[in-house]
XYZ file of C-alpha atoms in Angstrom:
756
model
C -26.065 -28.112 3.341
C -28.133 -24.911 3.755
C -27.137 -21.100 3.243
C -27.790 -18.771 6.577
C -31.219 -18.599 5.716
C -31.560 -22.372 5.733
C -32.359 -22.531 2.389
C -31.076 -24.982 -0.400
C -27.351 -24.086 -1.121
C -27.588 -21.892 -4.166
C -27.736 -23.681 -7.542
C -28.170 -27.094 -6.018
C -31.996 -28.405 -5.859
C -32.910 -31.099 -3.375
C -31.992 -34.056 -4.903
C -28.652 -32.435 -5.597
C -28.464 -31.986 -1.915
C -29.325 -35.340 -1.180
C -26.864 -37.202 -3.421
C -24.197 -35.048 -2.545
C -24.746 -35.228 1.134
C -25.833 -38.703 1.148
C -22.760 -39.235 -0.437
C -20.675 -38.029 2.075
C -22.437 -39.864 4.693
C -21.946 -43.225 2.423
C -18.020 -41.990 2.134
C -18.037 -41.505 5.853
C -19.038 -44.807 6.747
C -16.314 -46.254 4.893
C -13.935 -44.400 7.478
C -13.469 -46.742 10.242
C -11.084 -46.777 13.483
C -11.086 -50.331 14.284
C -10.534 -52.192 17.294
C -11.355 -55.650 18.534
C -13.878 -55.747 21.605
C -14.657 -58.767 24.036
C -17.693 -58.806 25.878
C -18.846 -61.985 27.689
C -16.881 -64.034 25.330
C -18.442 -62.014 22.309
C -15.231 -60.972 19.874
C -16.127 -58.561 17.254
C -14.112 -56.043 15.374
C -16.052 -52.854 15.251
C -15.253 -49.315 14.871
C -14.775 -46.635 17.525
C -16.209 -43.761 15.528
C -19.398 -43.197 13.131
C -18.741 -40.291 11.257
C -21.793 -40.412 9.195
C -23.725 -40.070 12.297
C -22.041 -36.553 13.307
C -22.689 -35.383 9.485
C -26.505 -36.570 9.801
C -26.994 -34.624 13.040
C -24.973 -31.447 11.376
C -27.532 -31.685 8.333
C -30.484 -31.727 10.745
C -29.286 -28.681 12.243
C -28.372 -26.745 8.859
C -31.103 -27.885 6.784
C -34.498 -26.770 7.106
C -35.875 -29.175 4.097
C -36.930 -32.143 5.839
C -37.094 -34.433 2.701
C -33.336 -33.860 2.207
C -32.446 -34.731 5.965
C -34.449 -37.805 5.158
C -32.940 -38.508 1.826
C -29.405 -38.552 3.773
C -30.775 -41.509 6.068
C -32.379 -43.313 3.229
C -28.549 -43.239 1.668
C -26.920 -43.995 4.661
C -29.389 -46.881 5.577
C -28.577 -48.306 2.144
C -25.030 -48.468 2.602
C -25.461 -50.131 5.981
C -27.757 -52.578 4.191
C -25.017 -53.551 1.888
C -22.472 -53.815 4.358
C -24.701 -56.056 6.543
C -25.863 -58.337 3.542
C -22.154 -58.856 2.286
C -20.141 -58.786 5.171
C -22.033 -60.593 7.789
C -25.185 -62.232 6.389
C -23.853 -64.289 3.355
C -26.020 -62.085 0.920
C -29.382 -63.304 2.659
C -31.698 -61.280 4.215
C -32.136 -61.442 7.861
C -34.308 -60.110 10.680
C -31.315 -57.872 11.470
C -32.325 -56.091 8.208
C -35.544 -55.197 9.734
C -34.196 -54.400 12.866
C -31.599 -51.972 11.262
C -34.346 -49.962 9.188
C -36.578 -49.577 12.286
C -33.344 -48.275 14.189
C -32.683 -45.704 11.163
C -36.295 -44.651 10.932
C -35.784 -43.928 14.693
C -32.371 -42.283 14.679
C -34.262 -39.987 11.512
C -36.830 -38.767 14.458
C -34.504 -38.456 17.126
C -31.857 -36.749 15.035
C -34.490 -33.838 14.138
C -35.837 -33.818 17.445
C -32.230 -33.426 18.969
C -31.347 -30.747 16.516
C -34.682 -28.789 17.227
C -34.137 -28.581 20.906
C -30.620 -27.331 20.051
C -32.256 -24.576 18.498
C -31.804 -25.586 14.879
C -32.052 -24.908 11.869
C -31.834 -21.369 12.099
C -32.962 -18.435 10.088
C -30.684 -16.062 8.236
C -27.709 -13.902 9.809
C -28.120 -16.038 12.923
C -24.829 -17.465 13.991
C -23.659 -19.778 16.853
C -23.298 -18.283 20.342
C -22.081 -19.061 23.612
C -24.837 -20.105 25.187
C -25.262 -22.776 22.336
C -22.477 -24.990 23.720
C -24.333 -25.626 26.872
C -27.126 -27.391 24.766
C -24.915 -29.096 22.375
C -23.006 -30.666 25.521
C -26.112 -31.768 26.935
C -27.968 -32.994 23.775
C -25.457 -33.253 21.342
C -22.669 -34.990 23.368
C -24.568 -36.726 25.764
C -28.140 -37.372 25.191
C -28.387 -37.793 21.523
C -25.855 -40.697 21.762
C -26.969 -42.524 25.126
C -30.759 -42.433 23.434
C -28.759 -44.168 20.374
C -27.173 -46.559 22.092
C -29.907 -48.171 23.983
C -31.801 -48.137 20.457
C -28.660 -50.196 19.773
C -29.163 -52.749 22.838
C -32.968 -53.459 21.278
C -30.672 -55.748 18.830
C -31.183 -58.120 21.592
C -34.830 -58.928 20.213
C -32.933 -60.591 17.217
C -29.888 -61.711 18.540
C -28.038 -62.682 21.848
C -27.810 -60.333 25.213
C -23.912 -60.474 25.134
C -24.545 -58.876 21.341
C -26.695 -56.328 22.732
C -24.599 -55.281 25.346
C -21.429 -55.335 22.778
C -23.387 -53.183 20.118
C -24.725 -50.924 22.900
C -21.422 -50.121 24.209
C -20.207 -49.843 20.375
C -22.891 -47.631 19.502
C -22.513 -44.831 22.399
C -18.782 -44.340 21.862
C -18.946 -44.471 18.070
C -21.680 -41.907 17.853
C -20.211 -39.473 20.705
C -17.025 -39.614 18.592
C -18.984 -39.100 15.724
C -20.509 -36.062 16.953
C -17.605 -34.565 18.779
C -15.306 -34.816 15.748
C -18.260 -33.610 13.265
C -20.966 -31.859 14.124
C -20.317 -28.728 15.960
C -17.091 -27.822 13.983
C -18.816 -28.561 10.822
C -21.963 -26.337 11.713
C -19.817 -23.645 13.115
C -17.391 -23.732 10.110
C -20.841 -23.730 7.544
C -22.544 -20.932 9.436
C -19.526 -18.587 9.859
C -17.578 -19.347 6.706
C -17.988 -15.840 5.397
C -16.221 -14.069 8.471
C -12.369 -13.262 8.147
C -10.258 -14.609 10.710
C -11.121 -12.720 13.880
C -8.319 -9.958 14.736
C -6.620 -11.020 17.441
C -3.068 -9.630 18.964
C -1.762 -13.219 19.982
C 0.529 -15.117 17.608
C 0.502 -12.473 14.665
C 4.307 -13.316 13.954
C 4.720 -16.174 11.535
C 7.085 -17.769 13.780
C 4.336 -18.851 16.228
C 3.112 -21.443 14.262
C 6.789 -23.054 13.543
C 7.096 -22.834 17.467
C 4.140 -24.303 18.372
C 4.405 -27.314 15.881
C 8.189 -27.519 16.604
C 7.322 -28.011 20.488
C 4.355 -30.395 19.572
C 6.750 -32.341 17.668
C 9.481 -32.499 20.649
C 6.480 -33.543 23.073
C 5.839 -36.667 20.987
C 9.620 -37.624 20.630
C 9.799 -37.381 23.897
C 7.041 -39.338 24.755
C 8.085 -42.375 22.498
C 11.779 -42.120 23.912
C 9.872 -42.752 27.876
C 8.008 -45.689 26.005
C 11.459 -47.097 24.278
C 13.144 -46.960 27.559
C 10.543 -48.816 29.294
C 10.502 -51.671 26.647
C 10.370 -54.283 29.451
C 7.237 -53.068 31.080
C 3.451 -53.461 29.624
C 3.279 -49.894 27.968
C 1.392 -48.999 24.855
C 3.569 -48.372 21.844
C 1.884 -45.561 20.542
C 1.380 -42.432 22.145
C -2.052 -41.611 23.977
C -3.610 -38.315 24.617
C -2.511 -37.862 28.055
C 1.566 -37.549 27.327
C 0.807 -34.237 24.660
C -2.660 -32.752 25.667
C -1.142 -29.326 26.773
C 0.998 -29.208 23.640
C -2.010 -29.704 21.636
C -3.997 -27.417 23.246
C -1.475 -24.572 22.500
C -1.505 -25.510 18.829
C -5.295 -25.690 18.341
C -5.946 -22.548 20.636
C -3.440 -20.638 18.043
C -5.701 -21.953 15.040
C -8.634 -20.641 16.857
C -7.334 -17.270 17.392
C -5.625 -16.900 14.289
C -7.179 -18.902 11.243
C -10.643 -18.078 9.494
C -13.717 -19.951 10.664
C -13.776 -22.539 8.103
C -10.027 -23.406 8.487
C -10.160 -23.305 12.409
C -13.172 -25.613 12.697
C -11.410 -27.959 9.722
C -8.026 -28.100 12.172
C -10.341 -28.931 15.499
C -11.987 -31.641 13.300
C -8.840 -33.307 12.311
C -7.126 -33.171 15.274
C -10.197 -34.678 17.315
C -10.463 -37.753 14.659
C -6.562 -38.145 15.226
C -6.689 -38.000 18.729
C -9.886 -40.967 18.504
C -7.442 -42.984 16.223
C -4.822 -42.853 18.719
C -6.857 -43.977 21.742
C -8.106 -46.992 19.563
C -5.381 -49.174 20.926
C -6.785 -48.506 24.506
C -10.044 -49.185 23.491
C -9.479 -52.962 23.371
C -9.187 -53.435 26.837
C -12.887 -51.716 27.563
C -14.073 -55.291 28.263
C -12.945 -54.501 32.078
C -14.088 -52.229 34.201
C -10.376 -50.463 34.431
C -10.678 -50.304 30.247
C -14.188 -49.131 30.086
C -13.292 -45.993 32.468
C -10.441 -45.194 30.676
C -12.185 -44.884 27.633
C -14.797 -42.737 29.210
C -12.056 -40.624 30.553
C -10.464 -39.894 27.424
C -13.828 -39.118 25.762
C -14.623 -36.630 28.482
C -11.380 -35.086 27.867
C -11.917 -35.128 23.984
C -15.466 -33.254 24.692
C -13.704 -30.840 27.190
C -11.086 -29.848 24.719
C -13.741 -29.475 21.992
C -16.072 -27.290 24.086
C -12.977 -25.273 25.282
C -11.680 -25.006 21.878
C -14.955 -23.752 20.517
C -15.701 -21.344 23.411
C -12.229 -20.031 22.925
C -13.206 -19.360 19.488
C -16.538 -18.157 20.060
C -14.882 -15.457 22.386
C -12.324 -14.148 20.312
C -15.070 -14.100 17.615
C -17.369 -12.201 20.028
C -14.391 -9.528 21.350
C -13.290 -9.136 17.583
C -16.720 -8.126 16.378
C -17.434 -5.682 19.629
C -13.999 -4.158 18.900
C -14.763 -3.762 15.187
C -18.127 -2.254 16.443
C -16.302 0.275 18.172
C -14.013 1.000 15.889
C -16.762 1.711 13.444
C -18.433 3.979 16.087
C -15.021 5.834 16.665
C -15.253 6.865 12.773
C -18.548 8.698 12.915
C -19.863 11.682 14.713
C -22.106 10.005 17.537
C -24.993 13.118 17.259
C -25.180 12.871 13.211
C -23.789 9.596 12.280
C -21.380 11.086 9.505
C -18.083 10.066 9.140
C -15.509 11.945 11.214
C -11.905 13.251 11.039
C -10.579 9.723 11.803
C -12.483 8.497 9.184
C -10.804 10.963 6.929
C -7.787 9.831 7.867
C -8.264 6.421 7.337
C -9.694 7.065 3.668
C -6.209 8.911 2.979
C -4.920 5.323 3.210
C -6.400 4.776 -0.505
C -5.748 6.417 -3.910
C -7.460 9.951 -4.098
C -8.639 11.371 -7.476
C -7.346 14.605 -6.026
C -5.024 15.950 -4.043
C -7.097 18.825 -2.816
C -9.121 19.160 0.235
C -12.138 21.490 1.099
C -13.087 22.738 4.347
C -17.076 23.857 4.387
C -18.352 26.445 7.154
C -21.848 26.735 7.493
C -22.814 30.431 9.290
C -25.534 30.619 11.868
C -25.434 26.885 12.872
C -24.829 27.593 16.442
C -28.055 29.796 16.625
C -29.999 26.842 14.849
C -28.936 24.646 17.605
C -29.705 26.797 20.354
C -33.123 27.501 19.039
C -34.403 23.798 17.693
C -31.977 21.331 19.360
C -29.346 18.844 18.631
C -32.058 16.983 16.484
C -32.560 19.693 14.076
C -28.710 20.094 14.090
C -28.493 16.484 12.713
C -31.102 16.868 10.243
C -29.043 19.744 8.772
C -25.893 18.513 8.877
C -27.190 15.109 7.103
C -29.135 16.809 4.341
C -26.156 19.236 3.568
C -23.946 16.343 3.248
C -26.447 14.650 1.164
C -26.933 17.708 -1.011
C -23.135 17.416 -1.793
C -22.484 13.404 -2.009
C -22.230 13.291 -5.658
C -19.654 15.771 -5.778
C -17.709 15.405 -2.505
C -16.826 13.054 0.374
C -17.910 15.051 3.317
C -16.629 14.228 6.761
C -18.104 16.352 9.789
C -15.574 18.080 11.928
C -17.732 20.271 14.198
C -20.976 22.157 14.302
C -21.393 23.362 10.773
C -18.250 22.529 9.813
C -17.133 19.638 7.159
C -13.897 18.572 5.459
C -14.495 17.433 1.765
C -12.618 15.159 -0.326
C -13.388 15.207 -4.000
C -15.060 12.143 -5.487
C -13.498 10.942 -9.124
C -14.137 13.148 -11.782
C -12.274 16.244 -13.565
C -14.541 19.099 -12.771
C -12.448 22.429 -12.803
C -15.176 24.286 -10.739
C -15.855 21.443 -8.657
C -15.654 23.781 -5.540
C -18.032 26.607 -6.720
C -20.282 24.032 -7.445
C -20.464 22.729 -4.157
C -20.799 26.260 -2.876
C -23.598 26.859 -5.405
C -25.520 23.351 -4.040
C -25.034 24.553 -0.197
C -25.836 28.042 -0.680
C -29.242 27.462 -2.733
C -30.409 24.185 -0.756
C -33.364 25.045 1.634
C -33.653 23.103 4.997
C -36.918 22.116 6.595
C -36.811 22.734 9.969
C -40.354 22.643 11.806
C -42.182 23.260 8.498
C -39.998 26.474 7.925
C -37.445 26.506 5.395
C -33.911 28.135 6.175
C -30.667 28.602 4.529
C -27.232 28.408 5.932
C -24.800 30.457 4.284
C -21.785 28.670 3.034
C -17.773 29.759 3.526
C -15.242 27.448 1.806
C -11.425 27.152 1.816
C -9.505 24.762 -0.283
C -5.820 23.773 0.280
C -3.538 21.372 -1.457
C -1.481 18.592 0.011
C 1.216 16.102 -0.727
C 1.013 12.796 0.730
C -1.149 10.892 3.106
C 0.368 10.931 6.350
C -1.714 11.945 9.457
C 0.385 15.106 9.832
C -0.124 16.537 6.160
C -3.684 15.758 6.186
C -4.017 17.561 9.662
C -1.878 20.932 8.127
C -4.173 20.918 5.278
C -7.419 20.669 7.315
C -6.078 23.310 9.275
C -5.095 25.296 6.537
C -8.402 25.080 4.456
C -10.357 25.897 7.899
C -8.406 29.106 8.448
C -9.260 30.008 4.713
C -12.733 29.220 5.291
C -13.047 31.243 8.802
C -10.949 34.299 6.998
C -13.542 33.828 4.068
C -16.641 34.238 6.517
C -14.745 37.073 8.183
C -14.538 39.065 5.024
C -18.086 38.238 3.784
C -16.697 36.206 0.844
C -19.081 33.657 -0.750
C -16.309 31.989 -3.368
C -13.998 29.588 -2.019
C -10.622 30.502 -0.900
C -7.948 28.923 -2.369
C -4.282 27.695 -1.038
C -1.689 25.283 -2.476
C 0.930 23.252 -1.197
C 3.792 26.104 -1.630
C 1.559 28.584 0.719
C 3.092 28.222 3.693
C 2.841 31.672 5.169
C -0.650 31.166 6.375
C 0.437 28.077 8.109
C 3.342 29.634 9.606
C 1.021 32.787 11.030
C -1.849 30.402 12.550
C 0.671 28.254 14.149
C 2.267 31.396 15.701
C -1.173 32.490 16.868
C -1.821 28.895 18.738
C 1.650 29.236 19.942
C 1.320 32.872 21.472
C -2.035 32.072 23.103
C -0.596 28.758 24.627
C 2.477 30.843 26.207
C 0.062 33.844 27.060
C -2.354 31.275 28.997
C 0.600 29.907 30.537
C 1.838 33.455 31.883
C -1.492 34.496 33.221
C -1.831 31.060 35.217
C 1.905 31.423 36.359
C 1.166 35.113 37.680
C 3.732 36.021 35.130
C 2.089 39.713 34.393
C 4.028 43.200 34.608
C 1.838 46.329 34.645
C 2.990 49.301 32.913
C 1.442 52.894 33.344
C 1.198 55.828 30.753
C 0.027 59.412 32.360
C -2.717 61.456 31.692
C -2.743 64.889 31.798
C -5.189 67.713 32.097
C -4.701 70.448 29.095
C -5.728 73.058 32.140
C -4.007 72.178 35.106
C -6.078 72.310 38.202
C -3.492 71.731 40.340
C 0.079 72.771 40.921
C 2.606 71.840 43.050
C 4.030 68.372 44.074
C 3.529 65.506 43.966
C 1.663 65.825 40.646
C -1.574 63.671 41.224
C -1.536 60.074 39.433
C -3.626 59.880 36.729
C -3.347 57.553 33.746
C -3.752 54.135 31.907
C -2.578 50.311 33.251
C -1.172 48.632 30.254
C -0.655 45.102 30.409
C 2.705 43.332 29.450
C 3.293 39.092 29.761
C 6.684 37.409 30.933
C 7.279 34.241 28.626
C 9.105 31.154 30.115
C 12.351 32.741 28.759
C 11.967 36.028 30.893
C 11.060 38.105 27.477
C 8.156 40.570 27.883
C 5.391 39.752 25.212
C 3.786 42.748 23.772
C -0.101 43.087 23.519
C 0.487 42.364 19.724
C 1.637 39.140 20.301
C -1.201 37.971 23.070
C -3.974 40.282 22.787
C -5.627 38.621 19.765
C -4.810 35.035 20.300
C -6.104 35.257 24.064
C -9.576 36.706 22.590
C -9.675 34.254 19.917
C -9.322 31.515 22.607
C -12.089 33.082 24.820
C -9.517 34.069 27.502
C -10.382 37.972 27.637
C -11.817 37.659 30.938
C -9.253 35.785 32.567
C -6.856 38.399 31.225
C -8.590 41.384 32.868
C -9.115 39.525 36.186
C -5.066 39.026 35.904
C -4.337 42.793 35.608
C -6.745 43.452 38.670
C -5.041 41.273 40.983
C -1.504 42.492 39.697
C -2.358 45.931 39.995
C -4.094 45.791 43.645
C -1.441 43.871 44.747
C 1.179 46.676 43.507
C -0.966 49.443 44.836
C -0.547 47.468 48.582
C 2.954 47.082 48.335
C 3.037 50.895 48.039
C 0.666 52.750 50.378
C 2.422 56.042 50.483
C 1.274 56.587 46.843
C -2.169 55.537 47.614
C -3.611 59.373 48.412
C -2.166 60.878 45.477
C -3.822 58.037 43.077
C -6.206 60.467 41.513
C -7.790 58.332 38.460
C -6.564 54.695 37.382
C -7.634 53.761 34.057
C -8.025 49.702 33.595
C -9.333 48.424 30.403
C -11.925 45.699 29.798
C -12.103 43.400 26.930
C -15.503 42.797 25.248
C -15.274 39.068 26.476
C -15.693 40.356 30.099
C -18.712 42.473 29.376
C -20.644 39.323 28.472
C -19.441 37.002 31.369
C -21.751 36.654 34.028
C -18.630 34.860 36.163
C -16.331 37.787 35.509
C -18.802 40.106 37.036
C -18.749 38.109 39.913
C -15.129 37.888 40.370
C -14.720 41.813 39.530
C -17.077 42.668 42.614
C -15.094 40.330 44.908
C -11.971 42.316 43.873
C -13.489 45.435 44.131
C -14.577 44.745 47.540
C -11.143 44.458 48.650
C -9.462 47.712 46.784
C -6.818 49.348 48.039
C -8.142 52.505 46.403
C -11.549 54.394 46.863
C -13.902 53.324 43.892
C -13.761 57.025 42.640
C -10.144 56.468 41.930
C -10.774 53.571 39.298
C -11.681 54.189 35.763
C -12.665 51.439 33.816
C -12.121 51.623 29.804
C -14.261 49.519 27.125
C -13.634 50.170 23.481
C -16.713 51.611 21.451
C -16.796 48.240 19.222
C -17.152 46.171 22.404
C -19.755 48.147 24.042
C -21.993 48.539 21.364
C -22.067 44.885 20.090
C -22.834 43.997 23.808
C -25.031 46.672 24.707
C -27.539 44.901 27.217
C -24.461 43.125 28.932
C -22.592 46.225 28.821
C -25.050 48.738 30.242
C -25.777 46.297 33.039
C -21.977 45.616 34.660
C -21.267 49.372 33.900
C -23.793 50.854 35.507
C -23.239 48.595 38.535
C -19.579 50.065 38.291
C -20.744 53.614 38.096
C -23.156 53.007 41.073
C -19.963 51.892 43.287
C -18.508 55.305 42.340
C -16.085 54.170 39.500
C -15.943 55.881 36.487
C -16.577 54.771 32.881
C -14.547 55.484 29.790
C -15.330 54.675 26.383
C -12.082 54.080 24.725
C -11.156 54.128 20.537
C -14.100 56.734 20.117
C -14.613 57.257 16.487
C -14.295 53.665 15.251
C -18.116 53.329 15.496
C -19.517 56.461 15.116
C -22.402 54.579 13.161
C -23.913 53.480 16.581
C -24.258 56.897 18.644
C -27.704 56.039 18.981
C -26.810 52.921 20.912
C -24.094 54.791 23.184
C -27.082 56.812 24.710
C -27.848 53.420 26.588
C -24.322 53.288 28.183
C -23.315 55.250 31.621
C -20.499 57.164 30.172
C -18.387 59.730 32.169
C -15.289 59.979 29.479
C -14.891 59.533 26.022
C -11.271 58.803 24.940
C -10.755 59.743 21.393
C -9.126 57.232 19.007
C -5.376 58.332 18.359
C -5.479 57.808 14.565
C -7.740 60.738 14.570
C -5.572 62.668 16.984
C -2.104 62.373 15.395
C -3.078 64.103 12.204
C -5.806 66.570 13.970
C -3.196 69.585 12.989
C -3.502 69.376 9.681
C -7.015 70.533 9.988
C -8.820 68.070 7.635
C -11.040 65.031 7.806
C -9.059 64.218 11.484
C -9.989 67.376 12.863
C -13.513 67.263 11.799
C -14.095 64.080 13.530
C -12.208 65.325 16.659
C -14.578 68.240 16.867
C -17.601 65.853 16.377
C -16.166 63.848 19.385
C -15.950 66.607 21.058
C -19.527 67.735 20.349
C -20.824 64.073 21.234
C -19.029 64.016 24.366
C -20.644 67.648 25.570
C -23.725 66.225 24.601
C -23.057 63.420 27.063
C -21.562 65.542 29.702
C -18.306 63.391 29.383
C -14.421 64.493 29.720
C -12.567 63.996 26.911
C -9.447 62.239 26.206
C -7.434 62.530 23.202
C -4.977 59.518 22.824
C -1.613 59.569 20.848
C -0.585 63.433 21.450
C 3.079 63.224 20.313
C 3.952 67.055 19.471
C 2.632 70.434 21.198
C 1.072 71.278 17.574
C -1.335 68.663 18.424
C -1.422 69.800 21.942
C -2.525 73.424 20.860
C -5.116 72.184 18.192
C -6.402 69.906 20.995
C -6.716 72.780 23.428
C -8.659 75.118 21.082
C -11.053 72.441 20.284
C -12.037 72.046 23.954
C -10.655 68.894 24.754
C -10.084 68.232 28.525
C -7.270 65.646 28.979
C -4.159 64.180 26.553
C -2.288 61.327 26.873
C 0.890 60.211 24.873
C 4.427 60.251 24.279
C 4.484 63.901 24.593
C 3.821 63.647 28.361
C 5.493 60.498 28.826
C 6.036 56.710 27.443
C 4.573 53.800 29.238
C 6.843 52.568 32.265
C 6.662 49.792 34.662
C 3.509 50.781 37.343
C 6.020 49.724 40.141
C 8.227 52.233 39.263
C 5.677 55.178 38.979
C 4.296 54.363 42.264
C 8.003 54.074 43.862
C 8.450 57.645 42.519
C 5.139 59.126 43.537
C 5.681 57.871 47.253
C 9.142 58.930 47.236
C 8.059 62.685 45.751
C 5.362 62.530 48.953
C 7.706 62.044 51.545
C 10.261 64.623 49.942
C 7.140 67.194 49.763
C 6.764 66.522 53.576
C 10.106 67.410 54.871
């Protein structure tokens, strides 16, 4: 036999192979299935199967060394010669021996030729394919035994024609059955011997083989009972193939799907051998036309059974291999080829050296992808994974993010070493070295359940992002008892989900806080309506969610623009419901988030809404925080300039928190500067806050903007602000936030009363 490369089996030389395989051929020669045949009055005891023929063809298909194949034929011929001499020729040489030598020489060449036509022997790694079955059926099961049978007819040269016909008949069926029983099951069993049993969902329970075996036994028992019941009728006493082929088909199918290749092929070969033995009784009637065609029919059914079972096995093997390949692909990221989170969950099923998990976050990887493409990203991520491969197992989570498991070892400073490795690594990108700044979170866990691992990954990831937020270049640690971080982030995720649901269900409630002039320029009633619109959301239970609950989660989810648009729609709906209040709306302030400033789709939607505004443009004021404005200067300048061109007013909110960026504020169109309440609250104490407010007023004056002070809660603060020259004030001194619908209704009622 040969291994997958067609070379001799390891540890066995060519001569040993000849002795081993040739000895097996000699042994198989001694396993006959006897029957008596009568052709033209020539009675002869013959064997219905030549198992050694199937083995010789299998050897020719598997062994590349022609000398080994020839040696097997020589030993087989020697065994035939001894049988011929001492059983038929009384120990005296005859012309039959010469004919036998020529016959075996021809069979050697014909066997090797047929093996080559079927595409054998093959190189390493080349298994049996479904397409091979058709070639084997045409050549191995049909052409090969037919030519050998015709060769057997040539015995007429040294014997009578009747003997020649009998020999041809015997040789066709004996060779055909031998090939069917031995050749392809042996070839597949040997070629695929290293493969495990194919994964199949069919018949996994241990009861399946018991049930199938019991069903087959019942089928055989029922067939015997039928024959005994018709004892007077001329029926064969033993069961034949047609009686139980369906039960046998199920048993063999289970073996093909569930057993390893070597055992599946062995069961197929032994079953076919058993069937040949059971049809030997009917073979004795082959001297009649009906008997001949019956034997031919049984041979055809056996071949169909063989090919069907092999096709089933090959199909199941290929399906299992494809499923395995797809499963392997799902364990790796498609861009980088690195193991992913699914692979991490699978890894947790095996023992771990340490119950810690790290989460590595590489800064600026988005810029790397945008500037150089996915190929460069994959190169950088693989280089990072290789850099720490001897310390940790790296699992790719997303762009610039890894989950890390420690490798065996007791390094107390493992995570510091990982950080140092990554921080000092230079990645070559188009000939230029770059460095990616790492941030690392480390979480402990207990258990290998998927939910435990997911919580550990989530906790470590939040630690890594917090480290980046604070610019911390050392690992951040958590332990298994630290559940506060997990609860906080879980709450944030819940709030973001609930806030989004409220937005899309239009469960938005608007409040209104007035803004007053410190120097009243109008008297009479109703007072002109000026103030800031504040947003509240209603959750599924009907409770009001404060901005502290939903603003940060919505912005973290990138839904700030969606919130701003929802506020605009809700505002315009309320204004249209109370048209009597519209003439008295002097200035309604609406907040815009930084995400809205950078969103082109938001700008398009906003212009569409403004086109149908129930208020004139000069009655609308859009507030943006100073931080958002200076962080998105280019985008903010474009949008705010367009709004100002329409007639809207522009206010900078929370002024003073970004005073280092005064120079960039010159690029923004500003009508109103709202001084941050943290400075206003203590302005009356005439300390540092007073100086900040004083400077803010000076800046506003330089910009030609109106100043508004927030968080005014007492008269001393109002007096101080009036003295500093602040134009407008907002706070609880003038009114707490109230539902906008109520404010508009009161304004409309006051307007109606003033006209009477």
